[in-house]
Coordinates of C-alpha atoms in Angstrom, one line a residue:
M1 CA 0.0 0.0 0.0
S2 CA 1.4 3.4 -1.0
V3 CA 0.8 5.9 1.9
R4 CA 2.7 8.4 -0.2
H5 CA 0.1 8.3 -3.0
A6 CA -2.8 8.0 -0.7
L7 CA -1.8 11.3 1.0
L8 CA -1.4 12.9 -2.5
A9 CA -4.9 11.7 -3.3
L10 CA -6.3 13.3 -0.1
L11 CA -4.4 16.6 -0.8
S12 CA -5.8 16.6 -4.4
E13 CA -9.2 17.6 -2.8
G14 CA -7.6 20.6 -1.1
P15 CA -5.1 21.7 1.6
K16 CA -5.2 19.7 4.8
Y17 CA -3.3 19.4 8.1
G18 CA -1.3 16.3 9.0
L19 CA -3.7 15.1 11.7
Q20 CA -6.6 15.6 9.3
L21 CA -4.8 13.6 6.7
R22 CA -4.4 10.7 9.1
E23 CA -8.0 10.7 10.1
E24 CA -9.3 11.0 6.5
F25 CA -6.9 8.2 5.4
E26 CA -8.3 5.8 8.0
A27 CA -11.9 6.8 7.3
R28 CA -11.5 6.4 3.5
T29 CA -9.9 3.0 3.8
G30 CA -12.7 1.6 6.0
E31 CA -10.6 2.0 9.1
V32 CA -8.8 -1.3 8.5
W33 CA -5.3 0.2 8.0
P34 CA -4.4 2.3 11.0
L35 CA -1.8 5.0 10.2
N36 CA 0.6 6.4 12.8
V37 CA 0.7 10.2 12.8
G38 CA 4.5 10.1 12.8
Q39 CA 4.4 8.2 9.5
V40 CA 2.1 10.8 8.0
Y41 CA 4.6 13.6 8.9
T42 CA 7.6 11.6 7.7
T43 CA 5.8 10.9 4.4
L44 CA 4.8 14.6 4.1
Q45 CA 8.4 15.7 4.6
R46 CA 9.6 13.4 1.8
L47 CA 6.8 14.6 -0.5
E48 CA 7.8 18.2 0.2
R49 CA 11.4 17.4 -0.3
D50 CA 10.5 15.9 -3.7
G51 CA 8.4 18.9 -4.7
L52 CA 5.1 17.0 -4.7
V53 CA 3.5 19.0 -1.8
E54 CA 4.0 22.4 -0.3
S55 CA 3.5 23.4 3.3
D56 CA 2.5 26.6 5.1
G57 CA 6.1 27.8 5.6
D58 CA 9.1 26.8 7.5
G59 CA 7.5 26.1 10.8
Q60 CA 7.8 22.9 12.8
D61 CA 5.6 20.0 11.9
G62 CA 2.5 20.0 14.0
P63 CA -1.3 19.9 14.0
Q64 CA -1.6 23.4 12.6
K65 CA 0.9 23.0 9.7
G66 CA -1.1 22.8 6.4
F67 CA 0.0 21.0 3.2
R68 CA -1.2 21.2 -0.4
I69 CA -0.4 19.3 -3.5
T70 CA 1.7 20.8 -6.3
A71 CA 1.3 20.4 -10.0
A72 CA 4.1 17.8 -9.9
G73 CA 2.3 16.0 -7.1
A74 CA -0.9 15.9 -9.2
Q75 CA 1.0 14.5 -12.1
E76 CA 2.7 11.9 -9.9
L77 CA -0.7 10.8 -8.5
A78 CA -2.3 10.6 -12.0
G79 CA 0.7 8.4 -13.2
W80 CA 0.5 6.1 -10.2
L81 CA -3.3 5.6 -10.5
R82 CA -2.8 4.5 -14.2
T83 CA 0.3 2.4 -13.7
P84 CA -0.5 -1.3 -13.1
S85 CA 1.2 -2.8 -10.1
D86 CA 4.0 -5.3 -10.9
M87 CA 2.3 -8.6 -10.5
S88 CA 4.5 -10.5 -12.9
S89 CA 6.4 -12.5 -10.2
P90 CA 4.6 -14.6 -7.7
P91 CA 4.9 -13.0 -4.2
R92 CA 6.7 -14.7 -1.4
D93 CA 3.6 -16.0 0.3
E94 CA 4.2 -17.5 3.7
L95 CA 1.3 -20.0 3.4
V96 CA 2.6 -21.3 0.0
M97 CA 6.1 -21.6 1.6
K98 CA 4.6 -23.6 4.6
V99 CA 2.9 -26.1 2.3
L100 CA 6.1 -26.5 0.2
V101 CA 8.2 -27.0 3.3
A102 CA 5.7 -29.4 4.8
L103 CA 6.1 -31.6 1.8
R104 CA 9.7 -32.2 2.8
V105 CA 9.5 -32.4 6.6
P106 CA 9.6 -36.1 7.6
G107 CA 6.6 -37.2 9.6
T108 CA 4.5 -34.2 8.6
D109 CA 1.1 -34.8 7.1
V110 CA 1.0 -32.0 4.6
R111 CA -2.8 -32.5 4.0
D112 CA -3.4 -31.9 7.7
V113 CA -1.3 -28.7 7.5
I114 CA -3.5 -27.6 4.6
Q115 CA -6.7 -28.3 6.5
V116 CA -5.5 -26.3 9.6
H117 CA -5.0 -23.3 7.4
R118 CA -8.1 -23.8 5.4
R119 CA -10.3 -23.8 8.6
Y120 CA -8.6 -20.6 9.8
L121 CA -9.2 -18.9 6.5
V122 CA -12.9 -20.0 6.4
E123 CA -13.3 -18.5 9.9
L124 CA -11.8 -15.2 8.7
M125 CA -14.1 -15.2 5.8
Q126 CA -17.1 -15.6 8.1
Q127 CA -15.8 -12.7 10.3
W128 CA -15.5 -10.4 7.2
T129 CA -19.0 -11.5 6.0
R130 CA -20.4 -10.5 9.4
I131 CA -18.7 -7.1 9.1
K132 CA -20.1 -6.7 5.6
E133 CA -23.7 -7.5 6.7
A134 CA -23.5 -5.2 9.8
E135 CA -21.6 -2.2 8.5
A136 CA -20.2 -2.3 5.0
E137 CA -23.4 -1.6 3.1
S138 CA -23.6 1.9 4.5
D139 CA -19.9 2.7 4.0
M140 CA -18.6 2.4 0.4
S141 CA -14.9 2.3 1.4
L142 CA -15.4 -0.4 3.9
A143 CA -17.6 -2.4 1.5
L144 CA -14.9 -2.3 -1.2
V145 CA -12.2 -3.3 1.4
V146 CA -14.4 -6.2 2.6
D147 CA -15.1 -7.4 -0.9
A148 CA -11.4 -7.3 -1.8
E149 CA -10.5 -9.3 1.4
L150 CA -13.3 -11.9 0.8
F151 CA -12.2 -12.4 -2.8
R152 CA -8.5 -12.7 -1.7
L153 CA -9.3 -15.2 1.1
D154 CA -11.6 -17.2 -1.3
A155 CA -8.7 -17.4 -3.8
V156 CA -6.4 -18.7 -1.1
V157 CA -8.9 -21.3 0.1
R158 CA -9.4 -22.5 -3.6
W159 CA -5.6 -22.8 -3.9
L160 CA -5.5 -24.9 -0.8
D161 CA -8.2 -27.1 -2.1
A162 CA -6.3 -27.5 -5.4
A163 CA -3.1 -28.2 -3.6
D164 CA -4.8 -30.8 -1.4
G165 CA -6.2 -32.5 -4.5
R166 CA -2.9 -32.5 -6.3
I167 CA -1.1 -33.9 -3.3
K168 CA -3.8 -36.6 -2.9
R169 CA -3.3 -37.6 -6.6
G170 CA 0.4 -37.6 -6.0
A171 CA 0.0 -39.9 -3.0
D172 CA -2.1 -42.3 -5.2
S173 CA 0.9 -42.6 -7.6
P174 CA 3.6 -41.7 -5.1
A175 CA 6.8 -42.0 -7.2
D176 CA 7.6 -38.2 -7.6
L177 CA 6.1 -37.2 -4.2
Q178 CA 8.0 -39.9 -2.4
A179 CA 11.3 -38.9 -4.1
A180 CA 10.8 -35.3 -3.0
T181 CA 9.8 -36.0 0.6
T182 CA 12.0 -38.9 1.7
T183 CA 15.1 -39.1 -0.4
G184 CA 15.9 -35.4 -0.2
T185 CA 16.1 -35.0 -3.9
T186 CA 14.5 -32.1 -5.6
P187 CA 12.2 -32.7 -8.5
V188 CA 12.8 -30.7 -11.6
V189 CA 10.8 -27.5 -11.6
P190 CA 10.3 -25.4 -14.7
K191 CA 11.8 -21.9 -14.5
V192 CA 8.6 -20.0 -13.9
R193 CA 10.3 -16.6 -14.1
R194 CA 11.5 -17.3 -17.6
R195 CA 8.1 -18.6 -18.7
I196 CA 6.2 -15.5 -17.6
G197 CA 8.9 -13.0 -18.5
A198 CA 9.3 -11.8 -14.9
R199 CA 12.0 -9.4 -14.0
R200 CA 14.6 -10.5 -11.5

């Protein structure tokens, strides 16, 4: 999440104070990403240094110091909004790593590991669904955050289900799986980065 660009977006509506920016950031993001006021002022200092915002003079940072976006800041914000995030490389996902590691740990039932995480994710989805039913429909920002989180969690649950099925099929014909988990040899894995053209 880019706090830098979120603050530029808030300032694009008009001049604001640091504390006001923090409060509006939290309100606009459904109050699910708390922001430390110190982080706000540190980010504003960098934005000012880079010529993307201006302040009310040379005074000390504080609740009465106002900031406004510059033309360069507006251009930076517009560019950021229209630039796709780099999703060409798979992220280092801790859950994926746990499943991969569990495949190689002697005595570990990887399917049990998968089910533990699956149950936890389903519980999280139920909590987000309750929030959606209770509060999100009257708050557009919160509704969008909740929808994004539910879709994300659903995708992870579906991946766990697919992984469980793949591992079960591998156990039914265990040659490759057994080689990877008991002999310590590593099966040949295609170079995913080369296949999708990901940058190193």
